[in-house]
Coordinates of N, CA and C in Angstrom, one line a residue:
Chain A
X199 N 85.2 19.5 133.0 CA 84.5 18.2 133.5 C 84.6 18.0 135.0
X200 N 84.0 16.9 135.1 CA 83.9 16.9 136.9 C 85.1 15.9 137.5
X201 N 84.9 16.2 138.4 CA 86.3 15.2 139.2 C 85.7 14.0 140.2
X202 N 86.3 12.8 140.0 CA 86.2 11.6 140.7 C 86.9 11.3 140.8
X203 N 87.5 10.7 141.9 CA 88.4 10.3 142.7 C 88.3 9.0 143.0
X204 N 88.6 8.2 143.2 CA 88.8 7.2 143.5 C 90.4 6.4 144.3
X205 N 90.0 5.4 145.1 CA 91.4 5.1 146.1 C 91.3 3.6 146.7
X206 N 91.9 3.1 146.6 CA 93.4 3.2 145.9 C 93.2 2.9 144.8
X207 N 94.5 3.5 144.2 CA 94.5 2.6 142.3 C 95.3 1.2 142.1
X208 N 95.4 0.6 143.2 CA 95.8 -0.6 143.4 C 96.2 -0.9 144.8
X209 N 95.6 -2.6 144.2 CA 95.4 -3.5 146.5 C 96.3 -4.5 145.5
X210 N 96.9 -5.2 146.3 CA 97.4 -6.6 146.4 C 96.6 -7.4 147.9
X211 N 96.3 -8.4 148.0 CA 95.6 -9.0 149.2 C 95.7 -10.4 149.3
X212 N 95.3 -10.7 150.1 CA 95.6 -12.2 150.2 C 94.1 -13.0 150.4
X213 N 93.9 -14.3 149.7 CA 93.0 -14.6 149.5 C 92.4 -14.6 150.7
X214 N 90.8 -14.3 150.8 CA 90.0 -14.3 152.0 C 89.7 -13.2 152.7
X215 N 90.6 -12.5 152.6 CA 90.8 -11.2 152.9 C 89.8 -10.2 152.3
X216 N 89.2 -8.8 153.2 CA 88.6 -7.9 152.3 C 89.2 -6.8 151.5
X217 N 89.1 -6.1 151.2 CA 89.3 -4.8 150.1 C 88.0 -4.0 150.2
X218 N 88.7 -2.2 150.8 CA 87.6 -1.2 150.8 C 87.9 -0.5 149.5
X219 N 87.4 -0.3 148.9 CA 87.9 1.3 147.6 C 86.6 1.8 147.7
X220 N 87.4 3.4 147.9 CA 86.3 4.1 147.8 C 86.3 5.1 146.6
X221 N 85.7 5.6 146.2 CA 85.1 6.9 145.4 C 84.4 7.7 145.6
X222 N 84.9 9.1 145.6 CA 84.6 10.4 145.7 C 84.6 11.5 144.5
X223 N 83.4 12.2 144.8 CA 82.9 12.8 143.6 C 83.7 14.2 144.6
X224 N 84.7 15.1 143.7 CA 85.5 15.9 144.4 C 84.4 17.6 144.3
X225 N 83.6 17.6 143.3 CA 83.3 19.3 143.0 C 81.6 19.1 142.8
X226 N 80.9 18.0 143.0 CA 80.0 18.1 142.9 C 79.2 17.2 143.7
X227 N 77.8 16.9 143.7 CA 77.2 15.9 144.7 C 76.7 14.9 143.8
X228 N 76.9 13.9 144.2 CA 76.1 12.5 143.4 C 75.3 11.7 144.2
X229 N 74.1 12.0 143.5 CA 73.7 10.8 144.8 C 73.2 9.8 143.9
X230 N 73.4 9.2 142.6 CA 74.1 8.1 142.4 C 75.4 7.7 141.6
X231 N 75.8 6.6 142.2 CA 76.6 6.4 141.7 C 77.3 4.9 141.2
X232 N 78.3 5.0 140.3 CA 78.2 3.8 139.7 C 79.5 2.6 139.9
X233 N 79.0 1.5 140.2 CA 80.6 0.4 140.2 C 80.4 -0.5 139.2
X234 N 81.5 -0.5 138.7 CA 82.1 -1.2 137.4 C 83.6 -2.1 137.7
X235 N 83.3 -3.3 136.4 CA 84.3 -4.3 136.8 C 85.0 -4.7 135.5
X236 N 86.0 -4.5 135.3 CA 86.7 -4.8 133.8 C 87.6 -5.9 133.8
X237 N 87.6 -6.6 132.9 CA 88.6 -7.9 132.8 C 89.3 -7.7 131.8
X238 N 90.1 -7.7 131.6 CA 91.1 -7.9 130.5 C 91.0 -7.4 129.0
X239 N 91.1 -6.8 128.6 CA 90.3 -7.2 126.5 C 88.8 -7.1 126.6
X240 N 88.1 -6.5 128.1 CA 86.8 -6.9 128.2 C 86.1 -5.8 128.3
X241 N 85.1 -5.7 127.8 CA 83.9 -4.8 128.0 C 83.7 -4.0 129.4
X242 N 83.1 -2.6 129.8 CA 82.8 -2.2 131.2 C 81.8 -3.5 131.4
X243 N 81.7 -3.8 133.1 CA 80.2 -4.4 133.1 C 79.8 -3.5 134.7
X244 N 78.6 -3.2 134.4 CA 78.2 -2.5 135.2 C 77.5 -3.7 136.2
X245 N 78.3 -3.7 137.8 CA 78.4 -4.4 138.9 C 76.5 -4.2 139.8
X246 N 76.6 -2.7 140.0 CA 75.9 -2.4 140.8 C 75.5 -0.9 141.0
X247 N 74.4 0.1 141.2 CA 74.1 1.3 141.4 C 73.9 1.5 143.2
X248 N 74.8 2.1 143.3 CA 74.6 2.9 144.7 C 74.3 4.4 144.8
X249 N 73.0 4.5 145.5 CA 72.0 5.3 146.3 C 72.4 5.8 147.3
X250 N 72.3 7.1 147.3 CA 73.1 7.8 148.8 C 71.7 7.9 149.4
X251 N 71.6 6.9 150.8 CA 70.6 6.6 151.8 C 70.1 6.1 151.3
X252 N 70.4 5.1 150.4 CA 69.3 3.8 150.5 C 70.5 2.7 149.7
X253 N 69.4 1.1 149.9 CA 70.7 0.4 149.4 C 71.2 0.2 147.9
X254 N 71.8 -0.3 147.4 CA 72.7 -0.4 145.9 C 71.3 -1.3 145.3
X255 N 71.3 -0.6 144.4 CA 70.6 -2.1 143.2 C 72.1 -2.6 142.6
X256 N 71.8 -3.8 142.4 CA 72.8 -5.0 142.0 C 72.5 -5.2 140.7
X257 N 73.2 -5.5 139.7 CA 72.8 -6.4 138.2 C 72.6 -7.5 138.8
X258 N 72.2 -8.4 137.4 CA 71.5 -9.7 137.8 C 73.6 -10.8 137.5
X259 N 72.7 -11.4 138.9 CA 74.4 -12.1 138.6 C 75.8 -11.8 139.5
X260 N 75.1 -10.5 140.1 CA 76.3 -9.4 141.1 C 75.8 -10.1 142.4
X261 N 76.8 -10.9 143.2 CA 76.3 -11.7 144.9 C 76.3 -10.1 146.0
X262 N 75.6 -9.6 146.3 CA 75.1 -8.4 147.0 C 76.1 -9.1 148.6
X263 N 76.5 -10.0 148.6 CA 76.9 -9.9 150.2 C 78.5 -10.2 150.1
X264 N 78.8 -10.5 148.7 CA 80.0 -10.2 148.3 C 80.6 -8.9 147.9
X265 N 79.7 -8.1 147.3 CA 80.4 -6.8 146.8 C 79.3 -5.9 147.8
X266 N 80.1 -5.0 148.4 CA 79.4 -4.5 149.9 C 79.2 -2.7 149.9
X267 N 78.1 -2.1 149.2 CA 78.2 -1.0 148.8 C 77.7 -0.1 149.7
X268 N 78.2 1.2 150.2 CA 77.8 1.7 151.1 C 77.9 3.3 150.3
X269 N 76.9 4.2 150.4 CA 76.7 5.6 149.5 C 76.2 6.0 150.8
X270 N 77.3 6.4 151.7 CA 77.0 7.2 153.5 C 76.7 9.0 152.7
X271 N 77.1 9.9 152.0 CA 77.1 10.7 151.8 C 77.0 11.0 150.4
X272 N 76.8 12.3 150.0 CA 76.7 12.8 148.5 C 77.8 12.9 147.8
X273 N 78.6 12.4 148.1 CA 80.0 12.8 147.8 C 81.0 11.4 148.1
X274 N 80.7 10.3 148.5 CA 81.2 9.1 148.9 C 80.1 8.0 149.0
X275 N 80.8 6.9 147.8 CA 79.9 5.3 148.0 C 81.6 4.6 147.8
X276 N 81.7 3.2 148.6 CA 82.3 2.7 149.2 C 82.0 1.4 148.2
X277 N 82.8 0.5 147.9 CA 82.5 -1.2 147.5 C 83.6 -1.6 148.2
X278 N 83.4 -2.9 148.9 CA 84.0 -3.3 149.7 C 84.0 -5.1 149.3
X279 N 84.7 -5.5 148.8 CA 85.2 -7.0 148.2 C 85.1 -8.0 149.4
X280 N 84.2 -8.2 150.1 CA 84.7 -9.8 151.1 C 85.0 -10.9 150.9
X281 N 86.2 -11.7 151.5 CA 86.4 -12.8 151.3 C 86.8 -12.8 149.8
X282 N 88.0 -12.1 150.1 CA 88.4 -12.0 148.2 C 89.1 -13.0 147.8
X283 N 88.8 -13.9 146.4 CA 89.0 -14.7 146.0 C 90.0 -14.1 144.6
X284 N 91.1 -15.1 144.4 CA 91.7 -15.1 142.7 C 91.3 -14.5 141.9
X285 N 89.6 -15.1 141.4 CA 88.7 -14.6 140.7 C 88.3 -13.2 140.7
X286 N 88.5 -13.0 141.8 CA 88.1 -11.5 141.7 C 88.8 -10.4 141.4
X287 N 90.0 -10.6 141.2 CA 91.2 -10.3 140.6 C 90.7 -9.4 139.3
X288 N 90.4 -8.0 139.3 CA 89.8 -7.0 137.8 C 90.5 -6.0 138.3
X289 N 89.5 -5.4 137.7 CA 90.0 -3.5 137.3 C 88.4 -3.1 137.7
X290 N 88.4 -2.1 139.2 CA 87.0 -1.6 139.3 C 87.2 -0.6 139.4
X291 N 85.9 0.2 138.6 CA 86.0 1.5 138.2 C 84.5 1.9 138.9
X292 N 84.7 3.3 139.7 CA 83.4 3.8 139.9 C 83.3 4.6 138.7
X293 N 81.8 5.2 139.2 CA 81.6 6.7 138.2 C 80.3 7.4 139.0
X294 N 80.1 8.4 138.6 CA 79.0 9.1 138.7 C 79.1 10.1 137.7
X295 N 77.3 10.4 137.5 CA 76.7 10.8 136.2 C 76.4 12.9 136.8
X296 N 76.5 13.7 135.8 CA 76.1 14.8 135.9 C 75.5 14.9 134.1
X297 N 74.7 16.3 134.3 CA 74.0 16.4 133.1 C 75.2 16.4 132.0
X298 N 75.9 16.2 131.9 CA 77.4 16.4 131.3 C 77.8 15.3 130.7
X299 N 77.1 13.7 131.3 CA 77.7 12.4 131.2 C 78.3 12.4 132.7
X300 N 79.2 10.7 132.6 CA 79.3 10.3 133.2 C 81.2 10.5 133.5
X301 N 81.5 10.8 134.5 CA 82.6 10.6 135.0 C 83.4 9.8 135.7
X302 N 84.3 9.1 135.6 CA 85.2 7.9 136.1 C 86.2 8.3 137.1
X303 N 86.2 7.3 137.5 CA 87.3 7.3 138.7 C 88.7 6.9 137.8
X304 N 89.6 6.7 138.7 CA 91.0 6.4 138.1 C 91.1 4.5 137.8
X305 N 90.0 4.1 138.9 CA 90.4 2.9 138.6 C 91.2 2.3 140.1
X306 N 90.6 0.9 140.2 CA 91.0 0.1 140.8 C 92.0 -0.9 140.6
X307 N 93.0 -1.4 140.4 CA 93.4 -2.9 139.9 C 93.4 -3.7 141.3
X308 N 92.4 -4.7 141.5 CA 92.9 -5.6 142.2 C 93.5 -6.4 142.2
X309 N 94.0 -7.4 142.8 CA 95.2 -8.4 142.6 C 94.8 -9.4 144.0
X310 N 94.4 -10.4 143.7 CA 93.8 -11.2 144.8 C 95.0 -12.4 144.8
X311 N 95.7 -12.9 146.0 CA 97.0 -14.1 145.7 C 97.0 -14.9 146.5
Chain B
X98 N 68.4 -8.1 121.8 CA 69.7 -7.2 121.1 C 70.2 -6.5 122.3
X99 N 71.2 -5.8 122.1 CA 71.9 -5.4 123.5 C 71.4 -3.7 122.7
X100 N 71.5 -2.9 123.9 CA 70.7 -1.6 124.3 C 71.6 -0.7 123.0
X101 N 73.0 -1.0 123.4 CA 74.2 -0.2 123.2 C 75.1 -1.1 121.8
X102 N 74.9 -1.2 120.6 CA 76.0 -2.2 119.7 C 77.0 -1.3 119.1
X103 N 78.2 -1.6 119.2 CA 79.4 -1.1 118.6 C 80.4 -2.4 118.5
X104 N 80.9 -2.2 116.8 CA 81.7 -2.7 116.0 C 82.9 -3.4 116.9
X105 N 83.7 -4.3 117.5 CA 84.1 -4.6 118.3 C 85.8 -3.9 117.4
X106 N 85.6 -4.2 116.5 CA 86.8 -3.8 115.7 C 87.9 -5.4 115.7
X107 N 89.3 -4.9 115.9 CA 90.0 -3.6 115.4 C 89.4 -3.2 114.4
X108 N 89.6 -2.0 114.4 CA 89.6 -1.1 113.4 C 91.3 -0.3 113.4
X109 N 91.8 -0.3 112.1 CA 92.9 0.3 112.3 C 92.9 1.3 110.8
X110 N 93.5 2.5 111.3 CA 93.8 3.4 110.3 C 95.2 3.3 110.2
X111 N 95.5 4.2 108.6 CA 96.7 4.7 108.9 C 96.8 6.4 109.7
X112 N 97.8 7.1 109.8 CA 97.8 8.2 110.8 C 97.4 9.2 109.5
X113 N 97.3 10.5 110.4 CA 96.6 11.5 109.0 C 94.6 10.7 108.5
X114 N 94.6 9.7 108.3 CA 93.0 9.6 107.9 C 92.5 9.9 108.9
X115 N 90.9 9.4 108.5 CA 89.7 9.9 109.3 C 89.2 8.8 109.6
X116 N 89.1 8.3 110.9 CA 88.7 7.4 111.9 C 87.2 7.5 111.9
X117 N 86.7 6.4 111.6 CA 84.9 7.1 111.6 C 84.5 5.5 112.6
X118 N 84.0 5.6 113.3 CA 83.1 4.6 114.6 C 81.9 5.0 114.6
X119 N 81.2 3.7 114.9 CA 79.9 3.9 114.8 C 79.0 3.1 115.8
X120 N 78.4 3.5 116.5 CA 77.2 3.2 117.3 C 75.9 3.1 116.9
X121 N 75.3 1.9 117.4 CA 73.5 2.0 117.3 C 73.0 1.7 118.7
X122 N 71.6 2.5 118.7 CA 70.8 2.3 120.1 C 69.5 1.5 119.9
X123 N 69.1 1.2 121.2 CA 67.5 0.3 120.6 C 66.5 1.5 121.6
X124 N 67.1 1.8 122.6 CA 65.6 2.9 122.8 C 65.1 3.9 122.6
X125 N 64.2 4.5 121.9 CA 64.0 5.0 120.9 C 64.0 6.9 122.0
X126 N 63.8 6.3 123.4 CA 63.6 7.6 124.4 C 64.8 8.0 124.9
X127 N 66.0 7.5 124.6 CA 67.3 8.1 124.6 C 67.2 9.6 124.3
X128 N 67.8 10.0 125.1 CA 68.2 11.6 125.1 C 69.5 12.3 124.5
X129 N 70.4 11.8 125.6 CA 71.4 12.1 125.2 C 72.7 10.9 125.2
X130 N 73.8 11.4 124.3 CA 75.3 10.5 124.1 C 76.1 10.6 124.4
X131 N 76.9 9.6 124.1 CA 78.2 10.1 125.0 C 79.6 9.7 124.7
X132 N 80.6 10.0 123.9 CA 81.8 9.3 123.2 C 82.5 9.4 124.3
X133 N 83.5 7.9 125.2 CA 83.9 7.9 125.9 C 86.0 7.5 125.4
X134 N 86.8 7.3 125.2 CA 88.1 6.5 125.1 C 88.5 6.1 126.5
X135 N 89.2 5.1 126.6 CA 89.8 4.2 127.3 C 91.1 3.7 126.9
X136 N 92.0 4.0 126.9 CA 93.4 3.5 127.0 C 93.3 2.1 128.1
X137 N 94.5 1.8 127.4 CA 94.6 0.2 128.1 C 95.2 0.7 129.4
X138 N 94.1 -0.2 130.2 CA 94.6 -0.2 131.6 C 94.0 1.1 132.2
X139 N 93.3 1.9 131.3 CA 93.2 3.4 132.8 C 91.2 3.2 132.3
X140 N 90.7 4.1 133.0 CA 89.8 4.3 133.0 C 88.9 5.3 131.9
X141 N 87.8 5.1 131.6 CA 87.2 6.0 130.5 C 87.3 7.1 130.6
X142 N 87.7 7.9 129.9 CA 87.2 9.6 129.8 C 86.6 10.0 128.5
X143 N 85.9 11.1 129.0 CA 84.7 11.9 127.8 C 85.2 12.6 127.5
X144 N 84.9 12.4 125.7 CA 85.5 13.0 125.0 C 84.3 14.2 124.3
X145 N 83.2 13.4 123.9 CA 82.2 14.5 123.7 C 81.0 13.6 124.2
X146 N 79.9 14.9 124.1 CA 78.2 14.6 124.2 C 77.5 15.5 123.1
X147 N 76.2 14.8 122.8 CA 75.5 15.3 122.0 C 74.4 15.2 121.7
X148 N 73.3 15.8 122.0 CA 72.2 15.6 122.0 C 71.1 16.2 121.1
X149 N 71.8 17.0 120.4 CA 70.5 17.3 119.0 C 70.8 16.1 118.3
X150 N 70.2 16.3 117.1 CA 70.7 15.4 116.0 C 71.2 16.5 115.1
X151 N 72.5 15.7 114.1 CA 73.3 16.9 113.3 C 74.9 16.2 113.8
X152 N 75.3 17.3 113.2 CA 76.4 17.3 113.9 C 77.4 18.3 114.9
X153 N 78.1 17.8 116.1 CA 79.0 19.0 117.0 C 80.4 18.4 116.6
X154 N 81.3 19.6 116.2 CA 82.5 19.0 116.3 C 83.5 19.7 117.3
X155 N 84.1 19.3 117.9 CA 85.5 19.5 119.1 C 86.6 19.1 118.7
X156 N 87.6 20.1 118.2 CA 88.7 20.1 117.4 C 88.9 19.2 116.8
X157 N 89.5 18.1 116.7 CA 89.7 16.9 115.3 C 88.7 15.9 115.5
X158 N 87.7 16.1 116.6 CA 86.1 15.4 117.0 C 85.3 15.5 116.8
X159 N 84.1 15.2 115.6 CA 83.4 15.2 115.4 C 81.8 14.2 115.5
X160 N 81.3 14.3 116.6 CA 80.1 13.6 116.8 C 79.0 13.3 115.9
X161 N 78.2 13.0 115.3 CA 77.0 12.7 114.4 C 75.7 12.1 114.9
X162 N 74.6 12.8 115.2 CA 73.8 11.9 116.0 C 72.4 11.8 114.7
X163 N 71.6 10.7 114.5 CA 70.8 10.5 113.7 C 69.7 9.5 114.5
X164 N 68.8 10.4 115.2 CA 68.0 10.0 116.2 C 66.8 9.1 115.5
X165 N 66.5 9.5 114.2 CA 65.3 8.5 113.5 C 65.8 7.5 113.4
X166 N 67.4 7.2 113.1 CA 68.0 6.1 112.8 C 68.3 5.5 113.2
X167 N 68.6 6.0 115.3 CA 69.3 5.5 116.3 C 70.3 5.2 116.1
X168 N 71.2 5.9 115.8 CA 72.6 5.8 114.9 C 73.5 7.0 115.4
X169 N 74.8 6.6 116.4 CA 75.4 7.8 116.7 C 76.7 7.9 116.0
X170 N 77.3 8.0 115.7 CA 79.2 8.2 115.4 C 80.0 9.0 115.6
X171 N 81.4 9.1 115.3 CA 82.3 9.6 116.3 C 83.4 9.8 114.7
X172 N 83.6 10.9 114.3 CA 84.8 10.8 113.7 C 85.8 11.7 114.2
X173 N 86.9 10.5 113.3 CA 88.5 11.4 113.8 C 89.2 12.0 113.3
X174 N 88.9 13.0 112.6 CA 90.1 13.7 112.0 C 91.4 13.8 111.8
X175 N 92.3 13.8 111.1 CA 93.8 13.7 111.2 C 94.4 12.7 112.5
X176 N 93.9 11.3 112.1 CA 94.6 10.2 112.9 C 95.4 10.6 113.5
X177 N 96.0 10.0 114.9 CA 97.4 10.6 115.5 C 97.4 9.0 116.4
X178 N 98.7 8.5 116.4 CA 99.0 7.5 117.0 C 98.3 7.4 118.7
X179 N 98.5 8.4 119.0 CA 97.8 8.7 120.3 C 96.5 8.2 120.8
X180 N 95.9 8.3 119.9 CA 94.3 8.5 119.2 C 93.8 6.5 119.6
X181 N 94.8 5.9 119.6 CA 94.9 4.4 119.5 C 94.3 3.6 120.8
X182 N 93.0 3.4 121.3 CA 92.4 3.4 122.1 C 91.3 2.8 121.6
X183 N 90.4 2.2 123.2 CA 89.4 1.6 122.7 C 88.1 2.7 122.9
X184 N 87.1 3.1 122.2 CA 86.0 4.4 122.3 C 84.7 3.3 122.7
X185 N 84.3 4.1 123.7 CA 82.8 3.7 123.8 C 81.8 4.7 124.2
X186 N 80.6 4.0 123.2 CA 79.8 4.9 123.3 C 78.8 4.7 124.4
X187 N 77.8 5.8 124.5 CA 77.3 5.2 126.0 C 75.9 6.4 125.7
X188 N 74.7 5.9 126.0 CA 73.2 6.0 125.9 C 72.9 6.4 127.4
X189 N 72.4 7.4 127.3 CA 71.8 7.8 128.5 C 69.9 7.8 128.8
X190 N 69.1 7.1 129.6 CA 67.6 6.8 129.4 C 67.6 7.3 131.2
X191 N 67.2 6.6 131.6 CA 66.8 6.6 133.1 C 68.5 6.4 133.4
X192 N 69.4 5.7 133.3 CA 70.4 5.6 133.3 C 72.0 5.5 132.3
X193 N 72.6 5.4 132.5 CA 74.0 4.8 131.3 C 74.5 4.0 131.0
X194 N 74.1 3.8 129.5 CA 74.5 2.5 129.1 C 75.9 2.3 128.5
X195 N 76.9 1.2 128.3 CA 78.0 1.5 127.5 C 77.8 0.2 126.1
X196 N 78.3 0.7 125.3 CA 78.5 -0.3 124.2 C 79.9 -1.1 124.7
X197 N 80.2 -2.1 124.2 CA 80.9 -2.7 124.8 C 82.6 -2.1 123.7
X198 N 82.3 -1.1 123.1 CA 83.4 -0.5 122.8 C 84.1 -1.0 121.7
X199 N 84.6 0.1 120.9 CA 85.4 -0.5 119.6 C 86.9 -0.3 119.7
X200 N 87.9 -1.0 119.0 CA 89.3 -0.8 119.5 C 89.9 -0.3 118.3
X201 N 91.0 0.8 117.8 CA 91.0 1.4 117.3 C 92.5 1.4 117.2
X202 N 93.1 1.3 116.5 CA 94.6 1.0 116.1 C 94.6 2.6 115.2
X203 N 95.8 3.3 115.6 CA 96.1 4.3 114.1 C 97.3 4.0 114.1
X204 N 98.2 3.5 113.0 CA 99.2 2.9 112.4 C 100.0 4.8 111.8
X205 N 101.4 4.6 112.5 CA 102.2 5.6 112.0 C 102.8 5.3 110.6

């Protein structure tokens, strides 16, 4: 299977504050890719699709200037949390897709205080 | 209806049976599948894909795809505590969809 990487597997931060995690596709190129947000006992919910050179489509409901996606290269898309609040306190997981399915990162836990 | 429905569960076995999960899709141009698990707290990994209809099996994993039916499943052969995880299935069209996953107890 393919490798994703993802970093860090946990922030602690203080409210207001931002958070970068990135994800990296290690053996292959993706030029898309995926951010996901899990809460507890909860279902994946897919956040937003990031485009390498062009910008992220959002789901409906995802604040686009809150969650800050950047896909600079084939191999790297970036979400970056601004002005992190309590609430935003999950588990975010990238991924990107090969003809194979979809492969996951390790995972995020944020922790917003 | 949502794209992706799976059984929310628990579902629990005892160890040694056969774990059978089940997924349905609504678009009918689905290609290909995708059995994912998720342990508490880590992130999903693939366990299998399948894209004829019939069945592929991967050592005590057995997929079922029934594409007139839009009907995928996943059985487990010889339960193993280990095995105790939440599975989701996931539809691939223009993009990937996830069921919101079923949770699976196997009792020793």
């Amino acid at each position: 299977g393919a490798v994703v990487s993802q970093h860090p597997s946990w922030v602690i931060c203080k409210s207001g504050t931002s958070v970068k995690i990135e994800c990296r596709s290690l053996d292959f190129q993706a030029t898309t890719m995926f951010w996901y947000r899990q809460f507890p006992k909860q279902s994946l919910m897919l956040m937003a699709t990031s485009n390498e050179g062009s910008k992220a489509t959002y789901e409906q409901g995802v604040e686009k200037d809150k969650f800050l996606i950047n896909h600079a290269s084939l191999t790297l898309s970036t979400l970056t949390v601004t002005s992190a609040h309590p609430e935003d306190s999950s588990f975010y997981i990238c991924s990107a897709s090969r003809d194979s399915g979809a492969f996951f990162g390790q995972g995020t836990r944020l922790t917003v205080v | 209806q949502k794209e992706v429905e799976q059984n929310s569960g628990p579902l629990s076995v005892p160890e040694g049976a056969i774990a059978s999960l089940n997924c349905t899709y609504s678009d009918r141009g689905s290609q290909s599948f995708f059995w994912y698990r998720q342990y508490s707290g880590k992130s999903p990994e693939l366990i299998m894909f399948i894209y004829s209809n019939g069945d592929k099996e991967d050592g005590r994993f057995t997929a079922q795809l029934n594409k007139a039916s839009q009907y995928v499943s996943l059985l487990i052969r010889d339960s193993q505590p280990s095995d105790s995880a939440t599975y989701l299935c996931a539809v691939n069209v223009d993009d990937m969809r996830f069921g919101a996953g079923t949770r699976l107890t196997v009792k020793p």
